[in-house]
Structure formats: C-alpha cells, structure tokens
Coordinates of C-alpha atoms in Angstrom, one line a residue:
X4 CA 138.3 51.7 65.7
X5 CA 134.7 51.4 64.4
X6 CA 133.1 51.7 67.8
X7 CA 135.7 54.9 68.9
X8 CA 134.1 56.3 65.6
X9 CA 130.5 55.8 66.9
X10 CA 131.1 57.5 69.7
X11 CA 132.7 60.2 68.4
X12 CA 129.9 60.9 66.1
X13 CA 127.0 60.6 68.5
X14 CA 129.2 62.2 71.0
X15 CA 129.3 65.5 68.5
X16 CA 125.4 65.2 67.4
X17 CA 124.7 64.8 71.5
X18 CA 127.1 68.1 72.0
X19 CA 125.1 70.1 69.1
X20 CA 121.8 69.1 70.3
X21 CA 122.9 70.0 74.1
X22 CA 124.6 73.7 72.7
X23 CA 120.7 74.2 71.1
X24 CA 118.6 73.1 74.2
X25 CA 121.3 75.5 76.5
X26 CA 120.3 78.3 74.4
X27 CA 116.5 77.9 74.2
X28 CA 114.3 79.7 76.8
X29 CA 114.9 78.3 80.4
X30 CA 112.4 76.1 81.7
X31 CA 110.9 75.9 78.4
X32 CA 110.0 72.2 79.5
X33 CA 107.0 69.7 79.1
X34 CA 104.3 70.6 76.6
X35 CA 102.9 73.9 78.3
X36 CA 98.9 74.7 77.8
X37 CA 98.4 77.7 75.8
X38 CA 96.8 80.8 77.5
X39 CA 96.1 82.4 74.0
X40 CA 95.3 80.3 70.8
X41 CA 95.2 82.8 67.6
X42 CA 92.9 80.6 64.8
X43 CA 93.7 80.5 60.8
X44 CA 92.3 83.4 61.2
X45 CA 94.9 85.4 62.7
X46 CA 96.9 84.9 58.8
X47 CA 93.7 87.0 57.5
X48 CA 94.4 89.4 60.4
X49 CA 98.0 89.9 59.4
X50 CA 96.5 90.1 56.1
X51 CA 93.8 93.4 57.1
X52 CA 96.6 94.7 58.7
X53 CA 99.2 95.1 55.8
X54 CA 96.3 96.9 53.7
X55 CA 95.9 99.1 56.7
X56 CA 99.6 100.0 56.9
X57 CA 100.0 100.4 52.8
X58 CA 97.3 102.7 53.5
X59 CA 98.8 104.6 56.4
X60 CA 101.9 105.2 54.2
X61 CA 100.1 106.5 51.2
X62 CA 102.4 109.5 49.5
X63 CA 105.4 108.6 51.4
X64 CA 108.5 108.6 49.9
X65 CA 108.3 105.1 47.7
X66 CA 111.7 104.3 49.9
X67 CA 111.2 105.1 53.0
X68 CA 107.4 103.6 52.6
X69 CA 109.8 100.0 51.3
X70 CA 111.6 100.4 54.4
X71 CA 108.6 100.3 56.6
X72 CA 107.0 97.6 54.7
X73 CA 110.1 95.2 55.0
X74 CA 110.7 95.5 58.7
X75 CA 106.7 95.0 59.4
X76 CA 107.3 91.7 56.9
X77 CA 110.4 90.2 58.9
X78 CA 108.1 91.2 62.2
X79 CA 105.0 89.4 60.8
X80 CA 106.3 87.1 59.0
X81 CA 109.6 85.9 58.2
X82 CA 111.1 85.7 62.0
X83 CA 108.3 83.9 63.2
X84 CA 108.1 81.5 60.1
X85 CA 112.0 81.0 61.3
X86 CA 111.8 80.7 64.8
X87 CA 108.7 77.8 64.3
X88 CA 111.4 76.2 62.0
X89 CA 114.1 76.3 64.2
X90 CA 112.3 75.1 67.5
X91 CA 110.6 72.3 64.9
X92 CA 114.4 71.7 63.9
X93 CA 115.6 71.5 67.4
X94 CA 112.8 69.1 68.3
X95 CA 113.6 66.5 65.7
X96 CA 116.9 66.8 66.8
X97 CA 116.7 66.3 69.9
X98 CA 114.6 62.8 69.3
X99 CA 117.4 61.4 66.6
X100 CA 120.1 62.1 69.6
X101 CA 117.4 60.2 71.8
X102 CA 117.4 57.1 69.7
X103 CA 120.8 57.3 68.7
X104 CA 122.1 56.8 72.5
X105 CA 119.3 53.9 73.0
X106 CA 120.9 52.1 70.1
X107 CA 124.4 52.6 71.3
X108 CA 123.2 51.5 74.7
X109 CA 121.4 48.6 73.9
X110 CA 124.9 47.4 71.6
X111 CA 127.2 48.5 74.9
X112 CA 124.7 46.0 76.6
X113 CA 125.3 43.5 74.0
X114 CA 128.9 43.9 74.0
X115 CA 128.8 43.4 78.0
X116 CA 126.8 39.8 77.6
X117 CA 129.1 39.0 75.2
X118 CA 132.0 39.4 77.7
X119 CA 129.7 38.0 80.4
X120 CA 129.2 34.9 78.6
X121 CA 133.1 34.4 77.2
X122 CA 134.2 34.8 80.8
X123 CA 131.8 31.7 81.8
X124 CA 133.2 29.4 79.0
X125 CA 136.5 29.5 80.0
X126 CA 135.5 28.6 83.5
X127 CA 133.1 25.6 82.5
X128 CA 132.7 25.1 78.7
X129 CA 131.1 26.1 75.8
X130 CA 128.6 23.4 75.9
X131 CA 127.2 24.2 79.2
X132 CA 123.4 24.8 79.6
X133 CA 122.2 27.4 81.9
X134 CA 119.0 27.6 81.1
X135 CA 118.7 23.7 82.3
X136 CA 120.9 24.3 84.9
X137 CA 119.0 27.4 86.3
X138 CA 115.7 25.4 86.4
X139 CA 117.5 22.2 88.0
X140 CA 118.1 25.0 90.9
X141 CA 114.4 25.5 91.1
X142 CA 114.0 22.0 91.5
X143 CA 116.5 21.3 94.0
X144 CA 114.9 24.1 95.6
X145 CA 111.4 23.1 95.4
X146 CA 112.3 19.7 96.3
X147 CA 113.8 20.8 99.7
X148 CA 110.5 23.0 100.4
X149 CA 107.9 22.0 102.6
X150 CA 105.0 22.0 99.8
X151 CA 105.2 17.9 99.6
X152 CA 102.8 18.3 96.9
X153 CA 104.5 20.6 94.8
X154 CA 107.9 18.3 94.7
X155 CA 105.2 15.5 93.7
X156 CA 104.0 17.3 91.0
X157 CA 106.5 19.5 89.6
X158 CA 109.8 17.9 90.2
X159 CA 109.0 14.2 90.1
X160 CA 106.2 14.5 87.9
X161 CA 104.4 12.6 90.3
X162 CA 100.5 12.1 90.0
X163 CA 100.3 9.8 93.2
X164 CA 101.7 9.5 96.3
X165 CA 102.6 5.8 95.4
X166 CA 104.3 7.1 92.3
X167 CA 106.4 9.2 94.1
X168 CA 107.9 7.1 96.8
X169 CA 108.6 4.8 93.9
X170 CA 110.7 7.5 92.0
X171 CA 112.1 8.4 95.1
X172 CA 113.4 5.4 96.1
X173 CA 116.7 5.1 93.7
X174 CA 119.8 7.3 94.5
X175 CA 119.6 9.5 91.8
X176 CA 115.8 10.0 91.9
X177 CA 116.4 13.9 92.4
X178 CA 119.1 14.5 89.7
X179 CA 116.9 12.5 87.1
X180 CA 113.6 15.1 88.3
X181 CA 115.8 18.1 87.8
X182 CA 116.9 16.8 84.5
X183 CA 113.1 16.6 83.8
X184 CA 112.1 19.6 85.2
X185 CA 115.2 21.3 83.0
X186 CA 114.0 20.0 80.1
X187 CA 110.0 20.6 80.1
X188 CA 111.0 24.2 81.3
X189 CA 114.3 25.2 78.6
X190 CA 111.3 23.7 76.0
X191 CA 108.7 25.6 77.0
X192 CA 110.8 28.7 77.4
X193 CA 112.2 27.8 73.9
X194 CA 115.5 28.9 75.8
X195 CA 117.4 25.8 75.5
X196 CA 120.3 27.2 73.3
X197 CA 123.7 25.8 74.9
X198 CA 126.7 28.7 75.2
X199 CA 127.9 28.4 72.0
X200 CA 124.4 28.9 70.2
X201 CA 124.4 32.0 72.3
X202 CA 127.4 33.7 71.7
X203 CA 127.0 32.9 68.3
X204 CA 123.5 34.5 68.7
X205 CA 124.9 37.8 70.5
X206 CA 127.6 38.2 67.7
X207 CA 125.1 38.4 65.2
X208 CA 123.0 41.3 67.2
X209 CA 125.9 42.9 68.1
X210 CA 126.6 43.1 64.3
X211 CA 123.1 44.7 63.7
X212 CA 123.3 46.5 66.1
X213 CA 126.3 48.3 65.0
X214 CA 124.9 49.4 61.9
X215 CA 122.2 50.7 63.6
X216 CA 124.5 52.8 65.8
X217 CA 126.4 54.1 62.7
X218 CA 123.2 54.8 61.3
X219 CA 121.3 56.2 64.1
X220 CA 124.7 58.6 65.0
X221 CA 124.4 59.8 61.9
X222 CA 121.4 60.6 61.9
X223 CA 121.4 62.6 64.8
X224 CA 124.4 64.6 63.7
X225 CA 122.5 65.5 60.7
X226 CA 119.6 66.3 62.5
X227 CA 121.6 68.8 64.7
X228 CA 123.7 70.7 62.0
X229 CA 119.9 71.3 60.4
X230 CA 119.0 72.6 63.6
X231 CA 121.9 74.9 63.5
X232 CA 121.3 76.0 60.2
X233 CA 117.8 76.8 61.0
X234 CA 119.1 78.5 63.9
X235 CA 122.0 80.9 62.0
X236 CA 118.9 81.7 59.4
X237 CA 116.6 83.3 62.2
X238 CA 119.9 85.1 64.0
X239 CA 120.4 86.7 60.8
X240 CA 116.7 87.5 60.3
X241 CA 116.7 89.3 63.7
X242 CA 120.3 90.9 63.2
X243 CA 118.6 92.1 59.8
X244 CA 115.8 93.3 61.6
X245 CA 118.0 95.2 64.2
X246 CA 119.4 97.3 61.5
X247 CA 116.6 98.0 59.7
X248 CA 115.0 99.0 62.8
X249 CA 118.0 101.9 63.5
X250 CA 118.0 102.5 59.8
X251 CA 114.3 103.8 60.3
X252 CA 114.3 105.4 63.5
X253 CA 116.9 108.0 62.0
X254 CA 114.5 108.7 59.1
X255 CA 110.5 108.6 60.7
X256 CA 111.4 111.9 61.3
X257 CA 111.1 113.0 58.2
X258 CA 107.8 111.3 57.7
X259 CA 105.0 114.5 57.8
X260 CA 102.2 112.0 58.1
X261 CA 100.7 111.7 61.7
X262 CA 99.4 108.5 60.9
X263 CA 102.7 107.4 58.9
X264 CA 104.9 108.6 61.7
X265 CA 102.6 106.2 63.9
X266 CA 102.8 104.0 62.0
X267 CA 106.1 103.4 61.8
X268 CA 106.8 103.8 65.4
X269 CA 104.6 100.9 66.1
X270 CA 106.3 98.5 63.7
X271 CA 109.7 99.9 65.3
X272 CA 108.6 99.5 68.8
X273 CA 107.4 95.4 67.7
X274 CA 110.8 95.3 66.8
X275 CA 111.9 96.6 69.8
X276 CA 110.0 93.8 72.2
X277 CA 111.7 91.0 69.7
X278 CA 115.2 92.2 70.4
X279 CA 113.9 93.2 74.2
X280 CA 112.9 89.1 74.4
X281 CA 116.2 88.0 73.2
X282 CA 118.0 89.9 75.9
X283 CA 115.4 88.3 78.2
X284 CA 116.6 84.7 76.8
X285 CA 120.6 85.6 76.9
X286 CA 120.3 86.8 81.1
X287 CA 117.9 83.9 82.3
X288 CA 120.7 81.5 80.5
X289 CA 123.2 83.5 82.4
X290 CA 121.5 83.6 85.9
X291 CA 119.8 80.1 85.6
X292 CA 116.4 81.2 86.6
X293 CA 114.2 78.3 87.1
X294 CA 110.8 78.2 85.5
X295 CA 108.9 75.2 86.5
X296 CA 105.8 73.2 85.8
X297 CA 103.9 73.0 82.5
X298 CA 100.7 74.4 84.1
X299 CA 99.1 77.6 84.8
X300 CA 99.8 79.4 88.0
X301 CA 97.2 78.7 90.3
X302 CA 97.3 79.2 93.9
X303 CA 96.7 81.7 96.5
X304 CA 99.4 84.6 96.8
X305 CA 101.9 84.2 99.0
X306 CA 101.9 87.3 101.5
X307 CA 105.4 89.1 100.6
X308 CA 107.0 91.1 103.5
X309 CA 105.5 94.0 104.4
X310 CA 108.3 96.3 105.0
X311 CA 111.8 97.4 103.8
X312 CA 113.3 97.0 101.2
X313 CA 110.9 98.3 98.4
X314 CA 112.7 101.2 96.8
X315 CA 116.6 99.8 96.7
X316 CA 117.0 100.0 100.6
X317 CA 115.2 103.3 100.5
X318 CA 111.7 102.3 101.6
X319 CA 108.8 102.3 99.9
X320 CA 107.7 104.8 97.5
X321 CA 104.3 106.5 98.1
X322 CA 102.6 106.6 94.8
X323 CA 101.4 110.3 93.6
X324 CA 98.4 111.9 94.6
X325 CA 98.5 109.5 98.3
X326 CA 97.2 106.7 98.6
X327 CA 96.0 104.1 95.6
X328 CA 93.2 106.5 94.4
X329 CA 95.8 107.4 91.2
X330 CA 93.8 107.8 87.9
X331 CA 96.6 105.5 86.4
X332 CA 97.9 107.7 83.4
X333 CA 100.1 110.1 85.6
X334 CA 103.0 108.1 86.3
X335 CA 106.4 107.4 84.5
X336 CA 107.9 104.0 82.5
X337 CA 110.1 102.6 83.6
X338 CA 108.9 102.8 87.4
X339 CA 111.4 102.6 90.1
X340 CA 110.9 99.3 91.8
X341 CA 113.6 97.0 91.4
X342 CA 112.8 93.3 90.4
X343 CA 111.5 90.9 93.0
X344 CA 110.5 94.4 95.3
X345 CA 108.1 92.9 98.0
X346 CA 107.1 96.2 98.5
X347 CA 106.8 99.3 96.4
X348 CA 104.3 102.1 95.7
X349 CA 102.4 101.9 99.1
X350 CA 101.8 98.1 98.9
X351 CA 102.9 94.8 98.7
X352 CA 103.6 93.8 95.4
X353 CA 103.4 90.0 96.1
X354 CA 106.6 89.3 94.4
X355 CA 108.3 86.4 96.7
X356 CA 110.2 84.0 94.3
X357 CA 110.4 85.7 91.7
X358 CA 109.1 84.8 88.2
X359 CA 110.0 80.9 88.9
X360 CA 106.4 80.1 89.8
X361 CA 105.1 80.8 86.3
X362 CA 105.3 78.2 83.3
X363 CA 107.8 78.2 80.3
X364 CA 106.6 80.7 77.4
X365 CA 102.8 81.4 79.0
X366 CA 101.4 85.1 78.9
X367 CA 101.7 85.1 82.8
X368 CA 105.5 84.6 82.9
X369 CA 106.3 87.2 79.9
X370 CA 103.9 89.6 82.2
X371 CA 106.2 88.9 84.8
X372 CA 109.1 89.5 82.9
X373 CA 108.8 92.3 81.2
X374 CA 107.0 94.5 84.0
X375 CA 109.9 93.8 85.8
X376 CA 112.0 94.9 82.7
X377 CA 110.3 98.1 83.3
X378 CA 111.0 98.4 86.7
X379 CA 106.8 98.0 87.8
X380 CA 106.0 96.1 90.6
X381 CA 104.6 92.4 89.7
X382 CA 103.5 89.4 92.2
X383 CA 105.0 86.0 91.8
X384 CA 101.5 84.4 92.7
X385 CA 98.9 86.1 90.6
X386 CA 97.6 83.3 89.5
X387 CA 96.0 82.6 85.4
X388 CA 95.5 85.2 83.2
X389 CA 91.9 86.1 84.1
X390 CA 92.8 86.0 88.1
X391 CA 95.1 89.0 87.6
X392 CA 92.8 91.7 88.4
X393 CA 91.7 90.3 91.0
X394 CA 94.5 89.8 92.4
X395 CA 96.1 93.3 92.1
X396 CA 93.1 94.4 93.8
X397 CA 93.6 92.7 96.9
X398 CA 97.0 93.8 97.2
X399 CA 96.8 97.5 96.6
X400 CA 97.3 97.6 93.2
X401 CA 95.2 99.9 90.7
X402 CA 93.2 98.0 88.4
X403 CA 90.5 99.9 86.1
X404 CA 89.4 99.9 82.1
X405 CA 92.0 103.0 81.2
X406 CA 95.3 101.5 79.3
X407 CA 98.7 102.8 79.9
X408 CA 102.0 102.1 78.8
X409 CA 103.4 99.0 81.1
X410 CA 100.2 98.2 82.5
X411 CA 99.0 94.2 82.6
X412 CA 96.2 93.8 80.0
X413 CA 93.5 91.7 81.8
X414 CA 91.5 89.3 79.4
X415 CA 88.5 87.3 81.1
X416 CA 88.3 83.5 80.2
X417 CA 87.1 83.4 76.5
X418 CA 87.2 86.6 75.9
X419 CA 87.2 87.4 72.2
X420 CA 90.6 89.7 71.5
X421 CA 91.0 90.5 67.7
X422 CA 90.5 87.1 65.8
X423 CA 91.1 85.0 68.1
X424 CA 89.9 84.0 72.0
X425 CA 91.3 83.9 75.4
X426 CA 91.6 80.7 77.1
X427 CA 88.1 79.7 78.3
X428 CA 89.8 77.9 81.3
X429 CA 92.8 80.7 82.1
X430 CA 92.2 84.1 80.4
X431 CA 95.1 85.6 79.2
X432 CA 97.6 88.8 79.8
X433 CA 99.7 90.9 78.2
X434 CA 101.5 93.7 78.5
X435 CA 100.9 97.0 77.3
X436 CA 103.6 98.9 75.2
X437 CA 101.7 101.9 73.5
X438 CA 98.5 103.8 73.3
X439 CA 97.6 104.8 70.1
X440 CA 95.9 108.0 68.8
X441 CA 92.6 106.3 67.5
X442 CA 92.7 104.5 71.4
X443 CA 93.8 101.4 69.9
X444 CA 97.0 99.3 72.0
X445 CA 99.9 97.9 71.1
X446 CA 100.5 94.9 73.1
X447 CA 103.4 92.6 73.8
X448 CA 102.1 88.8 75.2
X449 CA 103.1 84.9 76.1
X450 CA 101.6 81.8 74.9
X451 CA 102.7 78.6 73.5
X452 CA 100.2 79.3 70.7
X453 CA 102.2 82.4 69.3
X454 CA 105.0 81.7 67.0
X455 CA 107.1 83.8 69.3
X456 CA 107.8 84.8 72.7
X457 CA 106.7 86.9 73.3
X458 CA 104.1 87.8 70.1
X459 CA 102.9 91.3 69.4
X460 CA 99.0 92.5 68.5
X461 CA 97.1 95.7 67.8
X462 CA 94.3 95.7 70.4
X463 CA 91.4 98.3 68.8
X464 CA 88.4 98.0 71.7
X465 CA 91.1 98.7 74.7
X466 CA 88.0 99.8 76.9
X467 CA 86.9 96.4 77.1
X468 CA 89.5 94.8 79.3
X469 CA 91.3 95.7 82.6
X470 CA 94.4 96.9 83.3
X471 CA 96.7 96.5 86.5
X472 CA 98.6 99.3 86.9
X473 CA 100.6 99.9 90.3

C-alpha cells in the first residue's frame, strides 16, 4: 500500500513539473549564452526612466496619470520580477522531481535484489557464499589457463615450482586452492557476508530507502504546486496588465499633451510585445517548432530558392521605387511576405528552415520571430547578432543607419546600448517597434540576460546602429 502511495505521489509531482516544462518556451533548453547582459545598472535606468515619465505626465488628470504609472510598473517591474520567480520556481522543481525518481529507482533496484537473492535461497540455501564461490570460478579458471605461473602463484599459492607439484599431488589439491583463493579474495573485498547477512543487509536499505522516497516525493510535489503558484501569480499580472492596457487606450485620447500622449503609447505598445510574446509561446507549443542548440548561430547562409513562391504563390513582390535603392521609411508594417518566404521583395530572403536554426530565448531567434510576426522577410542563417548586417547585405536586403518600424536593430560586438553592452563575442539585435518624436526607438529584444522574452528598451542615439530593412 505504502509503495502504491509513493508512486502515486511522485507520479503527480512528475505530472506538475511535466504540465510546467510543456508550457515554457520551446527549445528553451541547455544554459543558452546571452547576447545582451544589462548590469545593476539597468535598475538605475528603470529608475531615470520613471522620473522621465512622471515628468511627461505633469498636469494630467491625477487618474489617468495613476493609470499610466501602474501599467509602466507591472511592465517594468512586477511581471518581470514574476516571471524570474516562476522560471526560478520551475527550476527547483524540476531538480526535486529529478532526485525524487533517483531515489525511487535506486529502492525499485533494491526491491529487485531482494527478489534476486530470495529466489537463490530457495534453490541452494541461505548459508551459501557467492562471493567465495564466484572467486573459486576464477580459480578453476585460472587453473585451467595456460599461464603455469599464474596457477603457481595465485591459486596454489605456490612460490616454487617444487612447492607446487607437491600441492598438486593430492586429489583435492584444486578444491583446497580455490577455497584459498576464496577466502584471501571475500577478505580483501570485505564481501564475505553469506545470504542471509545479505538479505538482512538489503532489508535494512530498502527501509531507508523508503523514507527517502516518501520524503523525496514529497518534496517534489511541493516543489511543483510552488511552481504553479508562482505561475497563476504572473498569469494574473499579465491578465491585469491586458486590461489595464484597453482601459488606457480608450482614454490617451483625451490626453492634450504631445509628449503625454507619447508617452503613453509607448508604455501601451511595451505592453503590447508582452501579450504579442505570449501568443508567440502558445503557437510554438501548438506547432512543435524545434529550436536547437544553446549556441549562437553561426554559419554561412544557406542559399534559399531563388524563385516562386515568395508572395503566397503569387511571385515575388518588387519592392517600391525598383530595385533595392528604397530609402527604407516608405514602406508599410506588417509587410506581405508570408513566414518562411524564400523569396520576397526582389531577393532571397535566406529563410530555409525556418527559425529552428536559432537558440532558445537569444535576440537572434525573437528577431526571427517577430519580423515574421510582421510579415517581413527574415533569413534562417544570419548568423550572431553583429553578423546581421552583413548578412542582409549580401542578400539584397537594405541595411543603412535610418530606423523604421520592424526593421532589425544591428548592435556591433560591445557596443554600448543604454546602460549596458552588447556581447563582445556576438553583438546583439532587436527589433524595432516605434520611432519616437525626439528620434529616440522603442525596441523589442532576446537574451537570456533579460528578465523576459522578449525585454523592451528606449534606444535615444538610434543613428548609431544599423538597421536591416527589406
């Protein structure tokens, strides 16, 4: 009854963990480098930021000003500090379901040696030594070799060859060696117990080991309804947000403020990429995309085909103006290329398997993802984040210093980028989602050092990077 319990109750905290790992971001496997690494810094950032938007919304309407303020704090703040406890939750979780199913493993194998052993005792006795009787086989063994020496020395404990024709010369010279052999070795080996020490021995560990399981099982279960909890608490946060977010796009309207009205369209569209992520999270579950490795792309492109195919069986679109001499601000988001398009606007996009090739919660794969949520073309070989560029250039794709909505953000290696810098060994990306009226970007990004994926930032010197547009 005992052990049906066990199971039962690692069984359930093995069930919870799984139902938290399905949900999580596919291929969010291994320990992933981080393309961006924001410093302590980037709390004094969020910080600078605050002041700035208490000063955007100065002689607001105290309420509507609140309302603003709250959704920028469960932005900032509060869903990130939950989402950091849940995955920190989900991690402890899914190590107390680890040693929970050693333990019960290690007592099934105890259980099994038990039955092992009882089965051998009522063929030949409780008092039965294998150990001896294991090593007597060696003996017999080596004594039939052709190693004369070796049967000299190690089964007739022979030091001469005198001595051993004397040993040898009774019948029962070789039992008496094996019994010798038996007994040095089960010594040595301090493995001597008979069959009835050792069952007594594996009824004792089996014991232990049962309160171990209980313990262990318990463990885990607890481990996993925390992570739940922890999970239900950021759901709500987000559902929270989603409703605040509708709430104030039906009143920043009445907001007569330029800078106000900004203002609170930014925090809105932050929102906006939060929700847009979750959706992400929900269809790769569906569709089983795989995302492999837990390193940066690298690689040369793969050549996409160059016909067909581009503009949902239409053929390719040319882009405006002929050719790819666009400025890069004169075209609409969403664009029209549909995901995985090997060909669109004039050129080969370079998109072959899709986003698989990029790593689990890196800047390049949420670059992937959400140009392709906005129906821009986007290679599946483009390599790190400071290759991009370069790149985009070499298949047809515009690249220069102007931002525009949906274009990739190019950041060299190191690159400073607010209060914090780019990798020095893989740059970084991100993904443009507004230009603001002082020239500043909003921009969405990837990166296991972010609290979220994808994160958000304010970019104010946008003339200093690249952009890919099309």
């Amino acid at each position: 009854m005992k052990h049906r319990q066990l199971a039962s109750t690692l069984l359930g905290a093995m069930l919870a963990v799984m139902t938290l790992t399905s949900i999580s971001l596919v291929g969010a496997v291994g320990v992933p480098r981080a393309e961006a690494v924001p410093s302590m810094s980037d709390v004094r950032r969020k910080m600078q930021n605050n002041e700035r938007l208490k000063q955007q919304l100065a002689g607001v309407n105290s309420d509507l000003a609140d309302q603003i303020l709250a959704l920028n704090d469960l932005n900032d703040n509060q869903i990130p500090a939950a989402q950091k406890s849940y995955q920190e939750a989900q991690q402890s979780a899914e190590q107390a379901s680890s040693v929970a199913q050693s333990t019960a493993d290690r007592l099934e194998a105890a259980r099994k040696d038990k039955a092992e052993l009882e089965e051998k005792i009522k063929q030949s006795g409780e008092d039965y030594d294998d150990a001896k009787a294991g090593v007597a086989e060696m003996a017999r063994k080596g004594f039939h070799g052709s190693d004369a020496s070796m049967v000299m020395e190690v089964v007739t404990k022979s030091t001469s060859t005198k001595d051993f024709v004397d040993k040898m010369q009774a019948d029962a010279a070789v039992s008496r060696s094996e019994a010798n052999a038996a007994n040095d070795a089960a010594g040595d080996l301090n493995s001597s117990m008979n069959r009835k020490e050792r069952l007594a021995a594996i009824e004792d560990q089996i014991d232990r080991l049962k309160t171990q399981a209980d313990q262990d099982a318990a463990t885990a279960l607890s481990a996993a309804k925390q992570a739940q909890g922890k999970q239900k608490n950021l759901e709500d946060l987000r559902d929270k947000g989603t409703a605040q977010r509708a709430k104030l796009e039906r009143q920043k309207n009445s907001l007569t403020s330029q800078t106000a009205r900004e203002a609170a369209e930014i925090i809105i569209m932050e929102s906006q990429i939060d929700a847009l992520a979750q959706e992400q999270k929900v269809q790769q579950a569906a569709h089983a995309n795989p995302v492999t490795g837990d390193r940066q792309q690298i690689g040369t492109p793969t050549p996409p085909p160059t016909s067909g195919g581009g503009n949902g069986g239409s053929g390719p679109v040319p882009p405006p103006n002929g050719g790819n001499g666009v400025s890069g601000m004169n075209y609409g988001v969403p664009g029209n290329c549909p995901e995985g398009s090997g060909y669109c606007y004039g050129h080969p996009t370079g998109n072959s398997v899709g986003g698989s090739a990029y790593p689990a919660r890196q800047c390049t794969l949420w670059a992937y993802i959400r140009r392709s949520q906005l129906s821009l073309p986007v290679g599946s070989y483009m390599g790190n984040g400071a290759d991009w560029a370069g790149t985009a250039r070499s298949l047809g794709y515009l690249v220069n210093n102007t931002p525009h909505v949906g274009a990739v953000m190019v950041f060299a290696r190191g690159q400073r980028v607010g209060s914090w810098n780019a990798s020095p060994a893989y740059g970084h990306v991100a993904v443009v989602e507004r230009v603001n009226s002082d020239g500043s970007v909003l921009i969405s990004e990837g990166g296991t050092g972010f609290a979220t994926f994808p994160a958000w930032e304010t970019v104010y010197n946008a003339g200093a990077y690249q952009y890919v547009h099309y």
